[in-house]
Short mmCIF file of C-alpha atoms in Angstrom, two decimals:
data_model
loop_
_atom_site.label_atom_id
_atom_site.label_comp_id
_atom_site.label_asym_id
_atom_site.label_seq_id
_atom_site.Cartn_x
_atom_site.Cartn_y
_atom_site.Cartn_z
CA MET A 1 195.75 -14.55 64.19
CA LYS A 2 195.12 -12.56 61.01
CA PRO A 3 192.96 -9.45 61.57
CA ILE A 4 189.58 -9.40 59.84
CA ASN A 5 188.16 -6.19 58.51
CA ARG A 6 184.78 -5.22 57.11
CA ARG A 7 185.88 -5.78 53.49
CA ILE A 8 187.03 -9.35 54.20
CA LEU A 9 183.83 -10.11 56.07
CA LEU A 10 181.68 -8.93 53.18
CA ARG A 11 183.82 -10.73 50.59
CA ASN A 12 183.50 -14.02 52.49
CA ALA A 13 179.80 -13.44 52.93
CA CYS A 14 179.39 -13.09 49.17
CA SER A 15 181.03 -16.45 48.63
CA VAL A 16 178.58 -18.11 51.00
CA ALA A 17 175.61 -16.47 49.29
CA LEU A 18 176.63 -17.92 45.95
CA GLY A 19 177.14 -21.42 47.28
CA SER A 20 174.52 -21.95 49.94
CA GLY A 21 171.12 -21.74 48.27
CA ALA A 22 168.24 -19.51 49.25
CA LEU A 23 164.76 -19.35 50.66
CA TYR A 24 161.91 -20.15 48.33
CA ALA A 25 158.22 -19.46 48.46
CA SER A 26 155.17 -21.33 47.26
CA SER A 27 153.65 -20.76 43.85
CA SER A 28 150.56 -22.02 42.09
CA PHE A 29 149.78 -22.59 38.43
CA ALA A 30 146.52 -22.67 36.53
CA ALA A 31 147.69 -25.44 34.19
CA ALA A 32 145.21 -27.82 32.63
CA GLY A 33 145.04 -30.71 30.20
CA ALA A 34 147.75 -32.91 31.72
CA GLN A 35 147.76 -36.47 30.43
CA PHE A 36 148.36 -38.14 33.80
CA GLN A 37 145.76 -38.83 36.47
CA LEU A 38 147.55 -38.68 39.81
CA ALA A 39 146.85 -38.69 43.50
CA ASN A 40 147.57 -35.22 44.85
CA ALA A 41 151.08 -35.20 46.30
CA LEU A 42 149.98 -32.74 48.96
CA THR A 43 147.85 -35.38 50.71
CA GLN A 44 150.47 -38.12 51.00
CA PRO A 45 150.80 -39.95 54.36
CA ALA A 46 153.13 -38.53 56.98
CA ASP A 47 155.92 -41.10 56.40
CA ASP A 48 155.95 -40.54 52.63
CA TYR A 49 159.33 -39.62 51.11
CA LYS A 50 160.58 -39.64 47.52
CA ALA A 51 163.71 -38.35 45.84
CA LEU A 52 164.85 -37.99 42.24
CA VAL A 53 168.60 -38.07 41.56
CA CYS A 54 169.66 -36.71 38.16
CA ILE A 55 173.10 -37.65 36.82
CA PHE A 56 173.84 -35.42 33.83
CA LEU A 57 176.60 -36.81 31.58
CA PHE A 58 177.93 -33.57 30.14
CA GLY A 59 179.36 -33.72 26.64
CA GLY A 60 177.12 -36.36 25.08
CA ASN A 61 177.49 -40.00 26.11
CA ASP A 62 178.02 -42.55 23.31
CA ALA A 63 175.24 -44.85 24.51
CA PHE A 64 175.44 -46.90 21.30
CA ASN A 65 178.68 -48.30 22.74
CA MET A 66 177.11 -48.66 26.19
CA LEU A 67 174.11 -50.81 25.20
CA VAL A 68 174.93 -52.93 22.16
CA PRO A 69 173.15 -55.67 20.13
CA ARG A 70 174.65 -59.13 20.73
CA SER A 71 172.56 -61.27 18.38
CA ASP A 72 174.49 -62.00 15.18
CA ALA A 73 172.38 -60.17 12.59
CA GLU A 74 171.95 -56.99 14.65
CA TYR A 75 175.57 -57.06 15.83
CA ASN A 76 176.82 -57.24 12.26
CA VAL A 77 174.78 -54.13 11.39
CA TYR A 78 176.20 -52.37 14.46
CA ARG A 79 179.77 -53.35 13.55
CA ALA A 80 179.44 -52.11 9.99
CA SER A 81 178.10 -48.74 11.19
CA ARG A 82 180.53 -48.20 14.05
CA GLN A 83 183.62 -49.11 12.02
CA THR A 84 186.80 -48.68 14.10
CA LEU A 85 184.78 -47.98 17.26
CA ALA A 86 182.87 -51.28 17.27
CA LEU A 87 183.28 -53.33 20.43
CA GLU A 88 184.09 -57.00 20.07
CA GLN A 89 180.97 -59.15 20.23
CA GLY A 90 182.55 -61.53 22.72
CA SER A 91 183.42 -58.70 25.12
CA LEU A 92 179.81 -57.64 25.67
CA LEU A 93 178.25 -58.39 29.06
CA PRO A 94 174.93 -60.20 28.43
CA ILE A 95 171.75 -58.83 29.94
CA ASN A 96 168.43 -60.64 30.16
CA THR A 97 165.67 -59.11 28.05
CA PRO A 98 162.78 -61.59 28.25
CA GLN A 99 160.24 -59.08 26.91
CA ASN A 100 162.16 -58.97 23.61
CA ALA A 101 164.05 -62.24 23.36
CA SER A 102 164.70 -61.79 19.63
CA LEU A 103 166.94 -58.80 20.33
CA GLN A 104 169.83 -59.91 22.50
CA LEU A 105 171.69 -57.02 24.09
CA GLY A 106 174.92 -56.59 25.98
CA LEU A 107 176.71 -53.91 27.95
CA HIS A 108 180.16 -52.42 27.60
CA ALA A 109 182.69 -54.60 29.44
CA ALA A 110 183.41 -51.75 31.87
CA MET A 111 179.90 -52.04 33.39
CA PRO A 112 179.63 -55.34 35.31
CA GLN A 113 177.86 -53.61 38.22
CA VAL A 114 175.17 -52.23 35.90
CA GLN A 115 174.84 -55.70 34.37
CA GLN A 116 174.12 -57.08 37.84
CA LEU A 117 171.72 -54.25 38.71
CA PHE A 118 169.82 -54.83 35.46
CA ASN A 119 169.66 -58.61 35.74
CA SER A 120 168.51 -58.38 39.37
CA GLY A 121 165.64 -56.04 38.42
CA LYS A 122 166.97 -52.86 40.01
CA LEU A 123 167.75 -50.94 36.82
CA SER A 124 166.27 -50.53 33.36
CA PHE A 125 167.20 -48.76 30.13
CA VAL A 126 165.05 -46.29 28.24
CA ALA A 127 166.02 -46.58 24.57
CA ASN A 128 166.68 -43.73 22.18
CA VAL A 129 165.66 -40.74 24.31
CA GLY A 130 166.32 -37.23 23.06
CA ALA A 131 165.33 -33.61 22.66
CA LEU A 132 162.04 -33.40 20.76
CA VAL A 133 159.29 -30.82 20.45
CA GLU A 134 157.14 -33.22 18.40
CA PRO A 135 157.65 -36.66 16.83
CA VAL A 136 160.15 -36.48 13.95
CA THR A 137 160.77 -38.81 11.00
CA ARG A 138 163.63 -38.90 8.54
CA THR A 139 161.30 -37.53 5.86
CA SER A 140 159.93 -34.64 7.95
CA TYR A 141 163.44 -33.66 9.03
CA GLN A 142 164.98 -33.75 5.58
CA SER A 143 162.06 -31.84 4.05
CA ASN A 144 162.36 -29.13 6.75
CA LYS A 145 158.81 -29.79 7.94
CA ALA A 146 159.70 -30.87 11.48
CA LEU A 147 159.36 -28.62 14.50
CA LEU A 148 162.74 -28.96 16.22
CA PRO A 149 164.40 -27.91 19.48
CA PRO A 150 166.69 -24.88 19.12
CA GLN A 151 170.21 -25.41 17.79
CA LEU A 152 170.36 -29.21 17.59
CA PHE A 153 173.83 -30.69 18.17
CA SER A 154 175.01 -27.64 20.16
CA HIS A 155 176.21 -28.53 23.67
CA ASN A 156 174.93 -25.44 25.47
CA ASP A 157 171.60 -25.29 23.68
CA GLN A 158 170.81 -28.97 24.14
CA GLN A 159 171.87 -28.98 27.78
CA THR A 160 169.53 -26.04 28.31
CA PHE A 161 166.65 -27.61 26.39
CA LEU A 162 166.87 -31.01 28.08
CA GLN A 163 166.85 -29.36 31.50
CA SER A 164 164.18 -26.76 30.69
CA LEU A 165 162.08 -28.45 27.95
CA GLN A 166 161.41 -24.93 26.69
CA SER A 167 162.27 -23.37 23.34
CA SER A 168 161.35 -19.82 24.33
CA ALA A 169 163.37 -17.16 26.10
CA ARG A 170 161.67 -18.15 29.35
CA ARG A 171 164.17 -20.59 30.81
CA ASN A 172 163.66 -22.46 34.04
CA GLY A 173 163.87 -26.19 34.63
CA TRP A 174 161.24 -28.88 34.85
CA ALA A 175 162.39 -29.86 38.35
CA GLY A 176 162.25 -26.19 39.30
CA ARG A 177 158.71 -25.81 37.98
CA ALA A 178 157.71 -29.03 39.77
CA ALA A 179 159.15 -27.68 43.03
CA ASP A 180 157.26 -24.40 42.52
CA ALA A 181 154.05 -26.41 42.34
CA MET A 182 154.91 -28.70 45.29
CA SER A 183 156.56 -26.25 47.70
CA SER A 184 153.99 -26.85 50.44
CA VAL A 185 154.87 -30.57 50.65
CA ASN A 186 157.99 -30.04 52.76
CA ALA A 187 157.64 -28.77 56.31
CA ASN A 188 161.10 -27.21 56.07
CA LYS A 189 160.50 -23.95 54.18
CA LYS A 190 164.09 -22.72 54.40
CA LEU A 191 165.77 -25.64 52.64
CA SER A 192 165.07 -25.82 48.92
CA MET A 193 163.40 -28.97 47.63
CA ASN A 194 166.17 -29.04 45.01
CA ILE A 195 169.78 -29.67 46.05
CA SER A 196 172.68 -29.40 43.61
CA LEU A 197 176.13 -30.91 43.97
CA SER A 198 177.25 -29.21 40.76
CA GLY A 199 176.47 -25.56 41.37
CA SER A 200 173.74 -23.58 39.66
CA ASN A 201 171.76 -25.37 36.97
CA ILE A 202 168.65 -24.75 34.93
CA TRP A 203 166.99 -28.09 35.75
CA GLN A 204 166.36 -27.22 39.41
CA SER A 205 165.63 -23.50 38.98
CA GLY A 206 162.02 -22.39 39.04
CA ALA A 207 160.10 -19.13 39.22
CA SER A 208 160.41 -19.16 43.02
CA VAL A 209 162.75 -22.06 43.75
CA THR A 210 166.54 -21.79 43.78
CA PRO A 211 168.65 -24.94 44.19
CA TYR A 212 170.62 -25.23 47.40
CA SER A 213 174.28 -25.84 46.57
CA ILE A 214 176.55 -28.21 48.42
CA ASP A 215 179.55 -30.28 47.34
CA ALA A 216 180.95 -33.72 48.08
CA GLY A 217 182.85 -32.32 51.07
CA GLY A 218 179.67 -31.23 52.83
CA ILE A 219 178.80 -27.87 54.37
CA LYS A 220 181.62 -25.33 54.34
CA GLU A 221 181.42 -22.58 56.90
CA LEU A 222 182.67 -19.03 56.46
CA GLU A 223 186.45 -18.72 56.62
CA ASN A 224 187.60 -17.62 60.10
CA PHE A 225 184.24 -18.52 61.66
CA ASN A 226 183.16 -21.46 63.77
CA THR A 227 179.48 -21.81 64.52
CA LYS A 228 180.34 -23.95 67.58
CA ALA A 229 182.80 -21.39 68.89
CA THR A 230 183.36 -21.03 72.63
CA ASP A 231 186.40 -18.74 72.49
CA ALA A 232 185.49 -15.12 73.24
CA ARG A 233 187.39 -13.76 70.24
CA GLU A 234 185.63 -16.12 67.83
CA LEU A 235 182.25 -15.26 69.34
CA SER A 236 183.11 -11.60 68.94
CA ARG A 237 183.86 -12.05 65.23
CA ILE A 238 180.50 -13.74 64.72
CA GLN A 239 178.71 -10.93 66.51
CA ILE A 240 180.57 -8.31 64.45
CA TYR A 241 179.54 -10.10 61.25
CA LYS A 242 175.90 -10.18 62.32
CA THR A 243 176.06 -6.50 63.26
CA LEU A 244 177.48 -5.62 59.84
CA LEU A 245 174.67 -7.52 58.16
CA ALA A 246 172.07 -5.76 60.26
CA GLN A 247 173.46 -2.41 59.14
CA GLN A 248 172.98 -3.19 55.44
CA GLN A 249 169.72 -1.23 55.11
CA GLU A 250 170.55 1.72 52.86
CA ASN A 251 168.95 0.33 49.68
CA ILE A 252 167.08 -2.70 48.35
CA PHE A 253 170.29 -4.42 47.23
CA GLN A 254 171.91 -4.16 50.66
CA ARG A 255 168.74 -5.34 52.39
CA GLU A 256 168.43 -8.35 50.09
CA PHE A 257 172.12 -9.15 50.50
CA ALA A 258 171.79 -9.08 54.30
CA ARG A 259 168.61 -11.16 54.24
CA THR A 260 170.13 -13.80 51.94
CA GLN A 261 173.33 -13.99 53.99
CA THR A 262 171.44 -14.45 57.23
CA ILE A 263 169.26 -17.20 55.79
CA ALA A 264 172.23 -18.93 54.15
CA TRP A 265 174.27 -18.90 57.35
CA ASP A 266 171.42 -20.17 59.50
CA LEU A 267 170.52 -22.83 56.95
CA ALA A 268 174.12 -24.01 56.61
CA GLY A 269 174.22 -24.53 60.37
CA GLU A 270 170.96 -26.50 60.33
CA VAL A 271 172.02 -28.77 57.45
CA LYS A 272 175.44 -29.36 58.98
CA ALA A 273 173.87 -30.24 62.34
CA ALA A 274 171.46 -32.67 60.66
CA LEU A 275 174.32 -34.37 58.76
CA ASP A 276 176.55 -34.54 61.85
CA ALA A 277 173.77 -36.27 63.78
CA GLN A 278 173.55 -39.21 61.36
CA ALA A 279 175.37 -42.51 61.80
CA PRO A 280 178.21 -43.00 59.28
CA LEU A 281 177.28 -44.95 56.17
CA GLN A 282 178.59 -48.50 56.13
CA THR A 283 178.36 -48.86 52.34
CA ALA A 284 181.78 -48.62 50.67
CA PHE A 285 182.01 -46.12 47.80
CA PRO A 286 184.80 -46.49 45.21
CA ALA A 287 187.83 -44.24 45.66
CA ASN A 288 189.12 -41.78 43.07
CA ASN A 289 185.66 -41.53 41.54
CA PRO A 290 184.13 -38.00 41.46
CA LEU A 291 180.62 -39.30 40.74
CA ALA A 292 180.84 -41.75 43.64
CA ASN A 293 182.00 -38.95 45.96
CA ASN A 294 178.97 -36.86 45.02
CA LEU A 295 176.56 -39.77 45.33
CA LYS A 296 177.96 -40.55 48.77
CA MET A 297 177.07 -37.01 49.85
CA VAL A 298 173.58 -37.48 48.38
CA ALA A 299 173.25 -40.68 50.45
CA GLN A 300 174.29 -38.76 53.57
CA LEU A 301 171.68 -36.10 52.84
CA LEU A 302 169.10 -38.85 52.35
CA SER A 303 169.98 -40.23 55.77
CA ALA A 304 169.18 -36.79 57.24
CA ARG A 305 165.79 -36.48 55.53
CA ASN A 306 163.77 -36.81 58.75
CA ALA A 307 166.00 -34.40 60.66
CA LEU A 308 165.55 -31.90 57.82
CA THR A 309 161.74 -32.50 57.78
CA VAL A 310 161.44 -33.02 54.02
CA LYS A 311 159.22 -35.36 52.01
CA ARG A 312 160.31 -34.53 48.46
CA GLN A 313 163.81 -33.77 47.18
CA THR A 314 165.70 -33.68 43.91
CA PHE A 315 169.48 -33.91 43.57
CA PHE A 316 171.59 -32.85 40.60
CA ILE A 317 175.08 -34.13 39.75
CA GLY A 318 176.91 -33.17 36.59
CA ILE A 319 179.84 -35.26 35.35
CA GLY A 320 181.88 -34.12 32.36
CA ASP A 321 184.31 -35.44 29.73
CA TYR A 322 181.72 -37.36 27.66
CA ASP A 323 182.44 -35.27 24.55
CA THR A 324 184.53 -38.04 22.97
CA HIS A 325 185.65 -36.59 19.65
CA GLY A 326 189.01 -38.31 20.11
CA ASP A 327 190.58 -41.24 21.96
CA GLN A 328 187.07 -42.56 22.58
CA LEU A 329 187.78 -46.24 23.11
CA ARG A 330 190.22 -45.57 25.94
CA ARG A 331 188.29 -42.72 27.53
CA HIS A 332 184.91 -44.45 27.41
CA VAL A 333 186.23 -47.41 29.39
CA LEU A 334 187.16 -45.07 32.24
CA LEU A 335 183.94 -43.05 32.09
CA LEU A 336 181.57 -46.02 31.99
CA GLY A 337 183.57 -47.85 34.65
CA GLN A 338 183.22 -44.91 37.04
CA LEU A 339 179.52 -44.57 36.23
CA SER A 340 178.83 -48.27 36.78
CA SER A 341 180.66 -48.61 40.10
CA ALA A 342 179.21 -45.36 41.47
CA LEU A 343 175.62 -46.39 40.63
CA ASP A 344 176.16 -49.75 42.32
CA ALA A 345 177.48 -48.19 45.54
CA PHE A 346 174.68 -45.65 45.64
CA TYR A 347 171.97 -48.26 45.21
CA LYS A 348 173.51 -50.29 48.05
CA ALA A 349 173.52 -47.16 50.21
CA THR A 350 169.79 -46.63 49.62
CA GLU A 351 169.24 -50.26 50.63
CA GLU A 352 171.28 -49.66 53.79
CA LEU A 353 169.07 -46.67 54.58
CA GLY A 354 165.91 -48.70 53.89
CA ILE A 355 164.68 -46.33 51.17
CA ALA A 356 165.70 -48.04 47.91
CA SER A 357 162.09 -47.92 46.68
CA GLN A 358 161.82 -44.23 47.58
CA VAL A 359 164.83 -43.02 45.56
CA THR A 360 164.96 -43.05 41.76
CA THR A 361 168.22 -42.29 39.99
CA PHE A 362 168.28 -41.47 36.29
CA THR A 363 170.80 -40.40 33.67
CA THR A 364 170.59 -37.89 30.88
CA SER A 365 173.09 -36.26 28.53
CA ASP A 366 173.38 -33.46 25.95
CA PHE A 367 172.73 -35.92 23.10
CA GLY A 368 174.01 -39.21 21.76
CA ARG A 369 176.96 -39.58 19.39
CA THR A 370 177.09 -40.29 15.67
CA LEU A 371 177.10 -43.93 14.61
CA THR A 372 179.92 -43.07 12.24
CA SER A 373 183.51 -42.76 13.44
CA ASN A 374 185.64 -39.70 12.75
CA GLY A 375 188.70 -41.95 12.92
CA ASP A 376 189.35 -41.76 16.65
CA GLY A 377 186.01 -40.81 18.13
CA THR A 378 182.50 -39.62 17.35
CA ASP A 379 180.73 -36.36 16.69
CA HIS A 380 177.55 -34.83 18.09
CA GLY A 381 174.48 -36.98 17.51
CA TRP A 382 170.89 -36.90 18.75
CA GLY A 383 169.08 -39.89 20.30
CA SER A 384 170.69 -41.82 23.18
CA HIS A 385 169.92 -44.54 25.72
CA GLN A 386 169.41 -43.67 29.40
CA MET A 387 169.30 -45.59 32.67
CA VAL A 388 166.75 -45.48 35.48
CA MET A 389 167.54 -47.18 38.81
CA GLY A 390 165.72 -47.77 42.08
CA GLY A 391 163.55 -50.13 44.06
CA ALA A 392 160.39 -48.67 42.50
CA ILE A 393 161.65 -49.36 38.97
CA ASN A 394 160.22 -52.28 37.01
CA GLY A 395 163.76 -53.37 36.30
CA GLY A 396 165.49 -55.70 33.89
CA ARG A 397 163.69 -54.26 30.87
CA ILE A 398 164.26 -52.02 27.86
CA TYR A 399 161.64 -49.28 27.50
CA GLY A 400 161.01 -47.31 24.37
CA GLN A 401 161.99 -48.34 20.85
CA PHE A 402 165.50 -49.61 20.14
CA PRO A 403 166.65 -47.88 16.94
CA GLU A 404 167.86 -49.33 13.68
CA LEU A 405 171.65 -48.85 13.68
CA ILE A 406 172.02 -48.52 9.91
CA ILE A 407 173.86 -45.62 8.30
CA GLY A 408 171.32 -43.99 5.99
CA GLY A 409 168.49 -46.08 7.47
CA LYS A 410 165.03 -44.93 8.53
CA ASP A 411 166.27 -43.67 11.92
CA ASP A 412 169.30 -41.78 10.54
CA ILE A 413 168.86 -38.14 9.53
CA GLY A 414 172.34 -38.16 8.02
CA GLU A 415 175.93 -38.63 9.20
CA GLY A 416 174.81 -41.40 11.54
CA ARG A 417 172.67 -39.14 13.74
CA ILE A 418 169.81 -41.21 15.12
CA ILE A 419 166.35 -39.63 15.49
CA PRO A 420 165.01 -40.04 19.06
CA THR A 421 161.88 -42.14 19.31
CA THR A 422 161.18 -41.18 22.95
CA SER A 423 161.06 -37.53 23.97
CA MET A 424 162.65 -36.06 27.06
CA ASP A 425 159.18 -34.79 28.01
CA GLN A 426 157.89 -38.39 28.11
CA TYR A 427 160.91 -39.60 30.06
CA ALA A 428 160.72 -36.72 32.55
CA ALA A 429 156.94 -36.87 32.92
CA THR A 430 157.11 -40.55 33.86
CA LEU A 431 159.62 -39.64 36.59
CA ALA A 432 157.48 -36.73 37.79
CA ASN A 433 154.37 -38.91 37.89
CA TRP A 434 156.09 -41.23 40.38
CA TYR A 435 157.48 -38.24 42.29
CA GLY A 436 153.96 -36.96 42.87
CA LEU A 437 153.58 -33.88 40.69
CA PRO A 438 149.86 -32.95 40.76
CA SER A 439 148.06 -33.68 37.50
CA GLY A 440 147.01 -30.06 37.03
CA ASN A 441 150.64 -28.98 36.70
CA PHE A 442 151.79 -31.33 33.95
CA SER A 443 150.96 -29.04 31.04
CA ASP A 444 153.10 -26.26 32.53
CA VAL A 445 156.00 -28.45 33.63
CA PHE A 446 156.06 -30.46 30.37
CA PRO A 447 154.92 -28.08 27.61
CA ASN A 448 155.58 -30.47 24.71
CA LEU A 449 153.95 -33.54 26.26
CA VAL A 450 150.60 -33.01 24.56
CA ARG A 451 152.18 -33.76 21.16
CA PHE A 452 153.17 -37.32 22.12
CA ASN A 453 151.17 -40.50 22.56
CA GLY A 454 151.97 -42.99 25.31
CA VAL A 455 153.28 -40.36 27.69
CA ASP A 456 153.73 -42.78 30.62
CA LEU A 457 156.62 -45.01 29.59
CA GLY A 458 155.71 -47.58 32.25
CA PHE A 459 159.08 -48.15 33.87
CA PHE A 460 157.73 -47.85 37.41
CA LYS A 461 156.03 -50.69 39.23
CA SER A 462 152.28 -50.27 39.40
#
C-alpha cells in the first residue's frame, strides 16, 4: 500500500473542496414591484416538491433548423434564406399546432422522440427567445437607439448574460438569486438547493448560495479513503485526515479550508448514502449519450429527494459542440438526436418516479445562428427557439411569436440575425413563477422584467 503523507492528504482535500459544493445561508431581499402575484413558496404543504432542470446548449443551437415551417409559402421563404442548409420539406416531422393552424411546423428528422412528446402534450416550444434588456426593433437597432446586452454575439458574454440577466459587474445567476431568497424552504441546510452536473456556473451562484457539484458517475470519495471502512489502517488514515483538518487554525484561510473540507466530506457521505438507498431506475437511458448520462444522475437525485429532505432543487447540465460554423448538417443530426432521445428517457424516468408534474426541464443556449449560410455552417445569431418539458407544462403548443425568416426582413438586423421577440427574463420568470419564487423577489431576480409586457408566457397549466 502506498504511504500517504500530509501533502497528499491536503492535495486530495483540495480536490474535494472544488468539486463537492458548500454550505449556504439564508438571505433576504427588499425587492418590490414584481409583476407576478404568487402564493408564498415558504408556506407550501409538506409534500410539495418542485425541480427545474436547465440544459444549456453551449455554442449556440441552430434552432431554425430544429423547428421549421412546413406549409408551402413559409417553407419556401425558409428555403430561400437557409440556402445550402435548408432541410428537405418532406423530411420534417409534423407536429400538431391547433392554436395556429395556418402555420404548419415540423421538427428536424433526428427528433422523433420530441415529436412524440410535443404531440402528446408533454413538451412545448417557446419561439424566438433571446438576450434582451428591452424590446428591440430593426429600426431601433440600426439607428443605435436600442439598449442592448453587453457584447452581443460573443459566446462568453452571452452565456454570462443569459445565466445572470445582469449587464453590470455584479454577476450572479437568476437561479442563485432565487435560491438566496428561498433558502429556508429546504429542511436540509447543508445541501445546496442548486446542484450542477457541469461544474461551477453563474446561473446557480448567488450571494450566499454555491452550487453543489456532482457528475454522472455519482459521488466520488477521497482517493485512498473509504467512508465505510472497517480495516484498522483505513480507519487510522481517516482519523489522521480529520486531525490534520482540526489543526488548520493558524489563520482565516486555514480555518475556512478546514471548515469547507469537513462540510464537503460529511455532505458527500450523506448524499451517497441517500443515493445508495434508492431502488435502481427501471427506465432505460440511451448509451453513448453524455446528456442522457447526466440526466440519469439527475433522475437518481430526484429519487432521493425525500431522503435528502428537500422541497426545491435546480439542476444544471451543460452540453457543448453547438457552435456549428462548419459541417453543420452532419453535426446537427448527431446533436439533436442525442438531445431528443435524452429528453424522452428523462421524462419517462420522472413518470416512473411519479413526479412528472413536479419537474420542469428547459433548454437555453448562447444565441441562435444566422439564417444565412457561410457555405458549410452558420455564424453567431441572436434569437432562438427553446423547449420546455414536464407534466405541468401546457404542452403541444408554440409560445411567443414565430419570427419572419426573411433575409433583410423586419426581424433581421442584418446578416440573417433574428431579433428576439421574447426576452430571457420573461422565459425565466415564467419558470420561476411555477417554481415558487415569492413575488417580492422578482424585481431583484429579473432586473429587466419591468420593461416587458406579458411577462407570464403562459406555458404552465393553470
